[in-house]
Coordinates of C-alpha atoms in Angstrom, one line a residue:
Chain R
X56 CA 12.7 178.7 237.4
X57 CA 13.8 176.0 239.2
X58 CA 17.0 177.1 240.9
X59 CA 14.6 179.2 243.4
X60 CA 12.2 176.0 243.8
X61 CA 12.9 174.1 246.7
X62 CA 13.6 170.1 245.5
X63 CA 11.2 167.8 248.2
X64 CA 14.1 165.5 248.5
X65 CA 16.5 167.6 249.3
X66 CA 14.5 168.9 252.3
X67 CA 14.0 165.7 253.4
X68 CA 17.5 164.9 253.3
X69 CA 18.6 168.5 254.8
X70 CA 16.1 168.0 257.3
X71 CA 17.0 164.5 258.5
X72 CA 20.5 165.1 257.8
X73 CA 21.2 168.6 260.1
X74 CA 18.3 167.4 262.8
X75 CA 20.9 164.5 263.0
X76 CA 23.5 166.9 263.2
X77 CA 22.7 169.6 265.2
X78 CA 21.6 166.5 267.7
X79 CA 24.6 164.7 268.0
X80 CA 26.9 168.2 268.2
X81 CA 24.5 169.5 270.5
X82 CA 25.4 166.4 272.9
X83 CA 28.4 165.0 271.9
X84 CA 30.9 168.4 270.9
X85 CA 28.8 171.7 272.0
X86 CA 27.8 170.4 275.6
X87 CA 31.4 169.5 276.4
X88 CA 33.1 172.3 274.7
X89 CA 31.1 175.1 276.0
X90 CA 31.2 172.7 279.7
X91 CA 34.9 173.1 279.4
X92 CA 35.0 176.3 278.4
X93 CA 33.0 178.1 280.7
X94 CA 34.5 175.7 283.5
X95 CA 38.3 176.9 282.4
X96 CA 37.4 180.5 282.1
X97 CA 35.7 180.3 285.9
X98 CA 39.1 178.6 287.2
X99 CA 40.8 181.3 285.3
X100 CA 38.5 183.6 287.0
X101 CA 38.7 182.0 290.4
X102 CA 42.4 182.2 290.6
X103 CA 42.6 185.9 289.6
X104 CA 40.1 186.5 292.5
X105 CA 42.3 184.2 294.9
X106 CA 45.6 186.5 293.7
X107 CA 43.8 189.4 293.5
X108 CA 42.8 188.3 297.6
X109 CA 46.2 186.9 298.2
X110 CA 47.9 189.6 297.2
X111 CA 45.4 192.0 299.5
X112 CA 46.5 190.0 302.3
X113 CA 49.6 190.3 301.6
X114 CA 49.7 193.9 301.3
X115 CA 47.5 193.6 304.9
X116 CA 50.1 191.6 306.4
X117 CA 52.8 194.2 305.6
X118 CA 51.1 197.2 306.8
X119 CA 50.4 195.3 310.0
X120 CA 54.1 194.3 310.3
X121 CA 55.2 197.9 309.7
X122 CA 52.1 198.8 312.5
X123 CA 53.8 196.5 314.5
X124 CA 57.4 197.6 314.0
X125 CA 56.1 201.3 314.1
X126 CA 54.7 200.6 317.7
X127 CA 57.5 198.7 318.8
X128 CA 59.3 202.0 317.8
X129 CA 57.1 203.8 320.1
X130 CA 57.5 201.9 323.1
X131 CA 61.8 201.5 322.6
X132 CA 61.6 205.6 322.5
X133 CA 58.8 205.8 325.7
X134 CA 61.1 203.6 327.6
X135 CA 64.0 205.4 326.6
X136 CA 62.1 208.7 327.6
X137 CA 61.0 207.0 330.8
X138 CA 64.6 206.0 331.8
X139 CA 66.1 209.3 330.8
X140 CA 63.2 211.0 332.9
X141 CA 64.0 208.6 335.9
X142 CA 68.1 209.2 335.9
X143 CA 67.3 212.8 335.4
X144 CA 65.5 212.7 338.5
X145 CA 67.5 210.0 340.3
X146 CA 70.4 212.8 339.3
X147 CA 68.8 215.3 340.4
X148 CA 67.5 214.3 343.5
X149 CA 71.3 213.1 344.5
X150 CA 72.4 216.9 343.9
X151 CA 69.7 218.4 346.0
X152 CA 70.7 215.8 348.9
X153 CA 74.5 216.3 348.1
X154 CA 73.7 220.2 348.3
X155 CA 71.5 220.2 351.2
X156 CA 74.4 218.0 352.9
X157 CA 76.9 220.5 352.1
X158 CA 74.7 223.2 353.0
X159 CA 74.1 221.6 356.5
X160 CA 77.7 221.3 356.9
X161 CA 78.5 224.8 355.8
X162 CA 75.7 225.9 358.8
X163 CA 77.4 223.6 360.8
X164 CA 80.6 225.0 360.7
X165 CA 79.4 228.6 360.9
X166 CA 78.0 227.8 364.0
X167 CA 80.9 226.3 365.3
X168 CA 83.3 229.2 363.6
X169 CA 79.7 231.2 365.9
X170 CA 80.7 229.4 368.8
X171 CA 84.3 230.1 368.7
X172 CA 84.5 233.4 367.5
X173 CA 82.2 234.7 370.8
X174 CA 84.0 232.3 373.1
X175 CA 87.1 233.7 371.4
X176 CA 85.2 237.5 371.6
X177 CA 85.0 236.3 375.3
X178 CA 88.3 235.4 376.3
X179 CA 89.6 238.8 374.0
X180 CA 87.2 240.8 376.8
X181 CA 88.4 239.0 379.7
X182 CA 92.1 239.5 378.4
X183 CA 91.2 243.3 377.6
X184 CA 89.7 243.7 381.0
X185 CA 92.8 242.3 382.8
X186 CA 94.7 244.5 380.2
X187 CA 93.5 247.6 381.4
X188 CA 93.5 246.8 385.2
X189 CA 97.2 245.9 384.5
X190 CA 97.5 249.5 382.7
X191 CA 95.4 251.1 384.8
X192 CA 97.4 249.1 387.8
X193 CA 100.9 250.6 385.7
X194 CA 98.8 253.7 385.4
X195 CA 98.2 254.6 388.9
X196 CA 102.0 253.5 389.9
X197 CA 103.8 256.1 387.6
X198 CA 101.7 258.9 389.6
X199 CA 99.5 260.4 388.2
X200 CA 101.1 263.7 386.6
X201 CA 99.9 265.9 383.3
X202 CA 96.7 264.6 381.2
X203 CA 98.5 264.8 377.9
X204 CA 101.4 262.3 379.7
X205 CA 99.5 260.1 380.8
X206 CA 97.4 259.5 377.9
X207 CA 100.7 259.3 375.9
X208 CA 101.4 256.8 378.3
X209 CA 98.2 254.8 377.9
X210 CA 98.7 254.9 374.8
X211 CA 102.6 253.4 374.8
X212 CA 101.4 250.5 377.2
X213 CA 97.8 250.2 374.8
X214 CA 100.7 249.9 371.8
X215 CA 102.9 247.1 373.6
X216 CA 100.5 245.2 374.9
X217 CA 99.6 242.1 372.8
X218 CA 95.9 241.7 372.4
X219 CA 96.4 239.0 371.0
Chain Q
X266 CA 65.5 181.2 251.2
X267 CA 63.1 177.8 251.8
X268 CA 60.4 180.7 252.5
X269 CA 61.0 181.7 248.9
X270 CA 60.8 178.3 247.6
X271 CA 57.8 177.4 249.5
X272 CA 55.7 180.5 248.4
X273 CA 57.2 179.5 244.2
X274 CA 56.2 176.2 244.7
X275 CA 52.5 177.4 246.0
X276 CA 52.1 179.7 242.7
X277 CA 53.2 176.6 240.7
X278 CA 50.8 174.9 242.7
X279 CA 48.0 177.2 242.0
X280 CA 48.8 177.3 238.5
X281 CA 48.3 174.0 238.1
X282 CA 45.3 173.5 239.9
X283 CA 43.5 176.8 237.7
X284 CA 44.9 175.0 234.2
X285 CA 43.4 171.2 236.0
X286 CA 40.5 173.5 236.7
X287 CA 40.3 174.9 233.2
X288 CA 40.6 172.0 231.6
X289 CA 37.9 170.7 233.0
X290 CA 35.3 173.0 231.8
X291 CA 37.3 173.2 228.8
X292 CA 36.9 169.6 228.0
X293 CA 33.3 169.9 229.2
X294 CA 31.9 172.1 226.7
X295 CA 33.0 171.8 223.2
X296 CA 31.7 168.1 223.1
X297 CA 29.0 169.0 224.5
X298 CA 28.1 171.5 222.2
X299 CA 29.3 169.4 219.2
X300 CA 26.4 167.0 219.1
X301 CA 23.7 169.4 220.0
X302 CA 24.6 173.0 218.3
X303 CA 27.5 174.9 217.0
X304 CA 27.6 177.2 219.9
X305 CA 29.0 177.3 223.6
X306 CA 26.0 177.7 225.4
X307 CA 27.6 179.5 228.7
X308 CA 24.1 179.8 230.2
X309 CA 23.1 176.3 230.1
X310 CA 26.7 175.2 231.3
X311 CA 26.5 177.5 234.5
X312 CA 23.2 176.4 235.8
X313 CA 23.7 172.5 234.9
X314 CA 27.1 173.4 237.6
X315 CA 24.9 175.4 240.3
X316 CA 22.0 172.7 239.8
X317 CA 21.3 169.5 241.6
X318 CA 22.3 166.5 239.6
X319 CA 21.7 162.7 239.9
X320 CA 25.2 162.0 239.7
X321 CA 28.4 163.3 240.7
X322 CA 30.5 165.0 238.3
X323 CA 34.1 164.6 238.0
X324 CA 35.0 165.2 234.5
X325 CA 34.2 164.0 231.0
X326 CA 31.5 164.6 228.9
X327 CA 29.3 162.3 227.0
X328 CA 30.6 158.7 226.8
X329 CA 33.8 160.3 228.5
X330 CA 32.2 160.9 231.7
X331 CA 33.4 160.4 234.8
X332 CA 31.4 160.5 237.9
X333 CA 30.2 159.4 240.7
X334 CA 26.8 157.4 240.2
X335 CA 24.5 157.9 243.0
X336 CA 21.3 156.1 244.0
X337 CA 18.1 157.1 243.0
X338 CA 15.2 156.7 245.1
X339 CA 11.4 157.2 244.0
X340 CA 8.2 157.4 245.6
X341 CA 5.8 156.9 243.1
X342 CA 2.0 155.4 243.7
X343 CA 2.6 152.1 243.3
X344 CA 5.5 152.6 246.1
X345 CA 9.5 152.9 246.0
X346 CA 11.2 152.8 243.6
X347 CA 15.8 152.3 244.0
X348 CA 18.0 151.9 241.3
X349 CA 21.4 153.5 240.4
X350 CA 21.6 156.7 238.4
X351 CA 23.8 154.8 236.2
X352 CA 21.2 153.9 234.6
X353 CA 20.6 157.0 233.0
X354 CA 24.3 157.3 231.5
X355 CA 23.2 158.6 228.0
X356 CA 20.6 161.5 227.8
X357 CA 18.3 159.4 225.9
X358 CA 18.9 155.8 228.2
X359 CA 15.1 154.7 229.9
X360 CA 15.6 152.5 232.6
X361 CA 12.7 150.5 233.4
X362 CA 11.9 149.9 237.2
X363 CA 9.5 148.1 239.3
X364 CA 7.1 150.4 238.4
X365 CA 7.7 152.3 235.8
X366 CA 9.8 153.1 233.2
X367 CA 12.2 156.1 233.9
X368 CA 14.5 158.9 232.0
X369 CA 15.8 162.3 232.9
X370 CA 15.0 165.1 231.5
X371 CA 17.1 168.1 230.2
X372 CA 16.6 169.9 233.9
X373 CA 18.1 166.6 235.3
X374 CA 14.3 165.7 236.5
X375 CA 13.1 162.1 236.7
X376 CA 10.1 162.2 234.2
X377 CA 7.7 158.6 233.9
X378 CA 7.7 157.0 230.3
X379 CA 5.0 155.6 229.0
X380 CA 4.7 152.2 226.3
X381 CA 5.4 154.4 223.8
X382 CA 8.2 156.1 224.6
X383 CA 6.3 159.3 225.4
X384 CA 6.4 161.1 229.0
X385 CA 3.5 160.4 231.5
X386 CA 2.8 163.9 232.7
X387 CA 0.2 162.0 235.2
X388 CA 2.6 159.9 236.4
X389 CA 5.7 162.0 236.5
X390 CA 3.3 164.4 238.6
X391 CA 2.8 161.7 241.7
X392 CA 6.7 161.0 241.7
X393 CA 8.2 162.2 244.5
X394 CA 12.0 162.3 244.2
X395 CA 14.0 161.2 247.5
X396 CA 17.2 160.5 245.4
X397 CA 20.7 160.7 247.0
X398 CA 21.8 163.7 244.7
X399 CA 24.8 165.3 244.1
X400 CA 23.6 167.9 247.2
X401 CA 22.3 165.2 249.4
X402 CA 25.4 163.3 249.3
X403 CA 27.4 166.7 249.7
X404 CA 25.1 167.2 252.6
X405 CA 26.2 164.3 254.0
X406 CA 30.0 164.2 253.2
X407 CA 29.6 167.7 255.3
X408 CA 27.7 166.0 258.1
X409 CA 30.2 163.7 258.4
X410 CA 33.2 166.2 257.9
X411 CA 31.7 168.6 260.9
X412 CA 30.9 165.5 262.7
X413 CA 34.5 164.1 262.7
X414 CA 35.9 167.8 263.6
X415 CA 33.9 168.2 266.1
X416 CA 33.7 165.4 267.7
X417 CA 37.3 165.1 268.0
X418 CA 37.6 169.1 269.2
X419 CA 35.2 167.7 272.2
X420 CA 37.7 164.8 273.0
X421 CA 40.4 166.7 272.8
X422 CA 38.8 169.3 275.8
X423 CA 38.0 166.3 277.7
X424 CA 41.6 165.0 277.1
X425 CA 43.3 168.3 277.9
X426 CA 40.8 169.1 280.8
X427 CA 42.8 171.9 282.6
X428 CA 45.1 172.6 279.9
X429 CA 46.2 175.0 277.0
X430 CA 44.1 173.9 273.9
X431 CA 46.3 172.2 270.9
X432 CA 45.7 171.8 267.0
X433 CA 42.4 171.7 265.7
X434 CA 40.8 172.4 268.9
X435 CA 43.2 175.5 269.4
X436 CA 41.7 176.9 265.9
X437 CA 38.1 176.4 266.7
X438 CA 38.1 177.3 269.9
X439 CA 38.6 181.4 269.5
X440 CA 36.0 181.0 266.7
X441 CA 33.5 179.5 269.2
X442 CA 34.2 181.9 271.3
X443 CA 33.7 184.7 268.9
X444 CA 30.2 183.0 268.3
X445 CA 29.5 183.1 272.5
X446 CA 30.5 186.4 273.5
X447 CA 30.3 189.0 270.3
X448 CA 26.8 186.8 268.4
X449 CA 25.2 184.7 271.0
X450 CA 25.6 187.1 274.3
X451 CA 25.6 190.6 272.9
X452 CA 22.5 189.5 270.7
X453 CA 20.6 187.4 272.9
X454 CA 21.3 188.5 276.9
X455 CA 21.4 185.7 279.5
X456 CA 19.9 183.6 278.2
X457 CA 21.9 182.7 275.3
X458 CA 22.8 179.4 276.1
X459 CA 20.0 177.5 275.1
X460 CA 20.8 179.0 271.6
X461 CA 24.2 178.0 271.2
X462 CA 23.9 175.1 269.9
X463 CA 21.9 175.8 266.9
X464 CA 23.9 178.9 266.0
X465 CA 27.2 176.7 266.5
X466 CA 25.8 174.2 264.3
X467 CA 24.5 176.5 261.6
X468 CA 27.7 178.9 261.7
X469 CA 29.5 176.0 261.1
X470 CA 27.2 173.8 258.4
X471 CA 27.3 176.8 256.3
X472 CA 31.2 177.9 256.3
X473 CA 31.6 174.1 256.1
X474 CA 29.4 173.8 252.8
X475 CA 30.6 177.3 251.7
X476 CA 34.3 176.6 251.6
X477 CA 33.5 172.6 249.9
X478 CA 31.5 174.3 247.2
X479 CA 34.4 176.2 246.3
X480 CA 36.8 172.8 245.8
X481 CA 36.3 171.9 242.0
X482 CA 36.7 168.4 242.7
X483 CA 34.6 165.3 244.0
X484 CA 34.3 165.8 247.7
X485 CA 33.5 169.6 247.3
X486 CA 32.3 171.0 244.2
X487 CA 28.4 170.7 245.0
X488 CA 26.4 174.0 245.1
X489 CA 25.1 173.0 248.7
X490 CA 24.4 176.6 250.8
X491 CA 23.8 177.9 247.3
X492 CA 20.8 175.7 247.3
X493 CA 17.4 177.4 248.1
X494 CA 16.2 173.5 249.6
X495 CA 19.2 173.9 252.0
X496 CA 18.8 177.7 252.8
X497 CA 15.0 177.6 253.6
X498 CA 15.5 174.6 255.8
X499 CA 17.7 176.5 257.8
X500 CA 15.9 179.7 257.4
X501 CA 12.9 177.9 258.3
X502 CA 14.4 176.8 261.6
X503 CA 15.4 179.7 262.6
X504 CA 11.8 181.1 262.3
X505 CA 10.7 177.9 264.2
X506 CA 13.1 178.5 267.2
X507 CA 12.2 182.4 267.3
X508 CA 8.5 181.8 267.4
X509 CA 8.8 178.8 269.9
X510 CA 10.6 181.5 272.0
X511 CA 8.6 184.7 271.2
X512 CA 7.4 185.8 274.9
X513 CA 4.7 188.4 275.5
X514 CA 6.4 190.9 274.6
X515 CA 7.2 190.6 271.2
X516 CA 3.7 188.7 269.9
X517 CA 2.6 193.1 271.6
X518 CA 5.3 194.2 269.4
X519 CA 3.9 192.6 266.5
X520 CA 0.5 193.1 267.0
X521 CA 0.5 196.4 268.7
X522 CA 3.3 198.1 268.9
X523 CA 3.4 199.9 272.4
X524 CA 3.4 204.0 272.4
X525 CA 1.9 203.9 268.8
X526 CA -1.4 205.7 267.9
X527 CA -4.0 203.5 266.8
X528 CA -4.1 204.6 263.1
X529 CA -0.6 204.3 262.3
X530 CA -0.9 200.2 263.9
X531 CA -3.5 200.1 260.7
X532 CA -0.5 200.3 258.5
X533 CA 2.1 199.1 261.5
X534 CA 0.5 196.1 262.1
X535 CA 0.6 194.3 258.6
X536 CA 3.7 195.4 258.2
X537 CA 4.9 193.5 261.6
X538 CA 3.6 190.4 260.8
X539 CA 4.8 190.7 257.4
X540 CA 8.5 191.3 259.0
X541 CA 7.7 187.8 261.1
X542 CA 8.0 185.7 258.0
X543 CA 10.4 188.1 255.7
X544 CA 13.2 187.3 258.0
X545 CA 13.6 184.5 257.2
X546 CA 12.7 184.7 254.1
X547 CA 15.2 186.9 253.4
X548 CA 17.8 184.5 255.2
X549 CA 16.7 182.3 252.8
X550 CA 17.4 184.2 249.5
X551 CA 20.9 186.1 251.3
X552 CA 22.3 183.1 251.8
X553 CA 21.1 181.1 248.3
X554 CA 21.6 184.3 246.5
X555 CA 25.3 184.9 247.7
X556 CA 27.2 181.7 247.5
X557 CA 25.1 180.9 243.8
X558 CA 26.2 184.4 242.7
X559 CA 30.1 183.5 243.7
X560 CA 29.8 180.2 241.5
X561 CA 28.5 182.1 238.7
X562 CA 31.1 184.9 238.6
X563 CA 33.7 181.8 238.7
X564 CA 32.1 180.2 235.8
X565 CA 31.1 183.1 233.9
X566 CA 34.9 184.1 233.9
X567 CA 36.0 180.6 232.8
X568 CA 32.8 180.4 230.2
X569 CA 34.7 184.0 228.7
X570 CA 37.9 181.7 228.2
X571 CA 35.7 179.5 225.4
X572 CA 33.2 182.1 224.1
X573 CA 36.4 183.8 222.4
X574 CA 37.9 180.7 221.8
X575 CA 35.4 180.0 219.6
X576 CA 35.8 182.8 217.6
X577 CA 39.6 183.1 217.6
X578 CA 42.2 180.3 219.4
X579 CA 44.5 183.0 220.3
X580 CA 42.2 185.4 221.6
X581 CA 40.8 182.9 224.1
X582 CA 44.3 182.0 225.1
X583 CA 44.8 185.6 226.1
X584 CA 41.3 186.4 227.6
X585 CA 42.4 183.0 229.8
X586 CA 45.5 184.7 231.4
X587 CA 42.8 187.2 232.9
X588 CA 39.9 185.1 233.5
X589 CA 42.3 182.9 235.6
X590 CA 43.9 185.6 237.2
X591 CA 40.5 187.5 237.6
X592 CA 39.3 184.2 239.0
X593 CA 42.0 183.4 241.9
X594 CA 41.1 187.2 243.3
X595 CA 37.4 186.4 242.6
X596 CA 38.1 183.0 245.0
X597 CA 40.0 184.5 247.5
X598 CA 37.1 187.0 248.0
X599 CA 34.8 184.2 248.4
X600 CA 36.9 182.9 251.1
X601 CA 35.7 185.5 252.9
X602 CA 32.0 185.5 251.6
X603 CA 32.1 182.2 252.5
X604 CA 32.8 183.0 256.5
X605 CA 30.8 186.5 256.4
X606 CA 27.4 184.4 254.9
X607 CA 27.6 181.9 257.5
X608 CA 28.3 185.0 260.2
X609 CA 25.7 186.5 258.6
X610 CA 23.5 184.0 259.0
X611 CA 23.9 183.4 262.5
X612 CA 24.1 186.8 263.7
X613 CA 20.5 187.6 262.0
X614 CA 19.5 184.4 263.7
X615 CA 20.4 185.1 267.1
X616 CA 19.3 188.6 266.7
X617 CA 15.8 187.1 266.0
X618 CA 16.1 184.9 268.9
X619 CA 17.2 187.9 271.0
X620 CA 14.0 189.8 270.1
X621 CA 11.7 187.0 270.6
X622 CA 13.0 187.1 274.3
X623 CA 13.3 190.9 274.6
X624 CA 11.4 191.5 278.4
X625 CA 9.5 194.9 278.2
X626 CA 11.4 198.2 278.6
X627 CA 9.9 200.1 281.9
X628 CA 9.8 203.3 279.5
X629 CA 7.3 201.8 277.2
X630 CA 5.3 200.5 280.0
X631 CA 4.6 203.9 281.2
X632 CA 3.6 205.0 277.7
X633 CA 1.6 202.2 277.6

């Protein structure tokens, strides 16, 4: 049947024909297409990866800024700490001193109220010893009659005189 | 509104273009069959339409033909021989060249006449027919088609370097694509690039040719990737490139196919080398077979119109609302056959390629 038998000259003419073809797309279209294809899908490619890096860095860059702040944090709240903690003891220490003055004074003057109660104490037993040689001086001039009157009268002088 | 107007004025469009269409064959065949017999002779009409031809048909029949006259060239004994196939305008018309003296015969074959008007079968046998047919000028009208698309797809990249793709190159470019990453890559494996330009210029000589066989008229209408010349060239390439290719490792394959016992390779083996040249054997006959088959339907349906024409006016009137309608379905399925054959095609092909490069799998080493 001819439909299924291959006609010479049309072989020839398919051969030369699509070798021509195939030669001249292969150089002058495929080459460049598939070049510029492959080229655009590697930029394409490329500038995902330079996002995709960008926006690591980025996301680096904030997490150090936040380290950053968060440590800044840190040291605003130690120094706080550390000034609190140096007042509290500047405080303190001025109380103690302030009590330890008081407390020196307060000794101080129970010495001297010491002092002046045993020179008072001492003038008292002077005073009392004159006392009773003046009563015993009164004592002795009244003659010396009945125990029980005399004491009464011991007594009477004891009452007026001022001890004092 | 315009939307509605627009798709009206397609259907009038179409309508005109199937009764043009119909017309055609219609005006074709009852001369014809006036002078020679009382019958339409559908057979003879399809295969003189799916056949090469000496010139290029554009309507008419008889001394009412119109077409294209092409040049014939012959390589006879005594050398070449170039004249115009005008020459041969009547079926009976001899034209006598340098050499000899020349006629066609009914299967449109350039036969030697002798002194007495009688055909020199010795002759005719040593005539080798280079002619520029109605396929080999299709052939190269498509050439030049694919050549001016492409060509100006590849300027275009170089002019928008950098940016979007526009127009034509827009519309190829996803389909080149598609032929990269889901035929040549998936099918081949790294080293698909060597490939691509063969399957890029077969996927698109054969959608090319399909879709301008399907045009009735003069630039399209040849039966070009529907011609077993054209299909075994390409098949024949393809088997070229894959053996040119074929590493160790498939030549082992073929011969001896790793992790088989030795009496099964008795039957294996044949087989395997049989395989080697069925492929593309059968690429051959796929694609011939195909797009042949989808003119054939397309004429057979318009053929119906004038078999019952002939026996009733009427009848063939109404057998032509469904023929026509049967055959704008039947044409938008070969718009698809047309893309699936030439995907076809190239997917077999770089599947062959793919195998001819196949490195051995470490599993069947160890069988080994």
């Amino acid at each position: 049947m001819e439909l299924v038998k291959p006609a010479i000259g049309l072989v020839f003419w398919m051969v030369i024909t699509f070798g021509a073809l195939f030669f001249i797309l292969a150089k002058f279209a495929w080459k460049p297409i598939l070049g510029m294809l492959s080229e655009r899908e590697k930029t394409i490619a490329d500038s995902l990866a330079e996002a995709q890096k960008a926006r690591a860095e980025m996301a680096a860059l904030t997490s150090k800024n936040q380290d950053l702040l968060n440590q800044a944090k840190e040291e605003r709240n130690k120094i706080l700490h550390e000034a609190k903690e140096a007042a509290d003891k500047l405080k303190n220490e001025m109380l103690a001193k302030a009590q330890q003055e008081v407390e020196a004074k307060i000794q101080t003057a129970f010495r001297e109220i010491d002092i002046q109660k045993k020179a008072a104490i001492t003038e008292v037993k002077n005073s009392v010893g004159l006392l009773a040689l003046d009563i015993a001086e009164k004592v002795i001039r009244k003659d010396l009659k009945g125990n029980a009157e005399q004491l009464e009268y011991v007594n009477k002088l004891a009452k007026e005189s001022n001890l004092n | 509104m315009t939307t509605a107007i627009k798709m009206n004025l397609k259907y009038a469009l179409t309508a005109i273009f199937l009764a043009v269409f119909a017309i055609f064959t219609a005006s074709a065949s009852p001369q014809d069959t006036a002078k020679k017999s009382d019958k339409f002779d559908a057979g003879k009409l399809i295969i003189e339409h799916i056949s090469d031809s000496h010139e290029w048909h554009v309507t008419g029949e008889g001394e009412n033909t119109i077409a294209l006259p092409l040049p014939v060239i012959l390589y006879t004994d005594k050398g070449l021989e170039f004249f115009c196939s005008c020459n041969f305008k009547h079926d009976e018309a001899t034209y006598q060249g340098k050499n000899y003296s020349y006629k066609l015969n009914e299967k449109n074959q350039v036969e030697v006449v002798g002194a007495n008007n009688e055909v020199d079968e010795a002759a005719t046998a040593k005539v080798i027919d280079f002619s520029i047919t109605k396929n080999v000028a299709s052939l190269f009208f498509s050439a030049a088609l694919l050549l001016i698309i492409f060509l100006s797809v590849a300027g275009s990249y170089k002019k928008n370097a950098g940016k979007a793709p526009s127009g034509l190159q827009g519309f190829f470019e996803p389909i080149i694509i598609f032929i990269r990453d889901d035929i040549a890559k998936q099918s081949i494996g790294p080293k698909y690039e060597r490939f691509m330009p063969y399957l890029l210029t077969v996927f698109f000589f054969i959608w090319f040719g399909n879709l301008l066989g399907m045009i009735p008229l003069l630039p399209g209408g040849a039966n070009l990737t529907g011609n077993i010349a054209v299909t075994a060239v390409l098949a024949v390439l393809t088997f070229i490139i894959t053996t040119i290719n074929a590493n160790k490792n498939y030549w082992h394959h073929v011969i001896a196919m790793p992790g088989v016992p030795k009496p099964v390779l008795l039957i294996l083996t044949p087989i395997e080398i049989m395989g080697v040249f069925l492929r593309p054997f059968v690429l051959m006959i796929r694609l011939f077979a195909n797009i042949t088959a989808g003119h054939i339907i397309a004429l057979s349906f318009f053929c119906l119109i004038f078999i019952f024409g002939e026996m009733n006016k009427g009848l063939g009137l109404g057998i032509g609302v469904f023929a026509v309608a049967f055959n704008v379905f039947m044409g938008l399925l070969e718009l698809l056959v047309a893309l699936i054959q030439a995907y076809v095609f190239t997917l077999l092909s770089a599947i062959y390629f793919g195998a001819a490069l196949e490195e051995p799998h470490h599993h069947d080493e160890s069988i080994v």
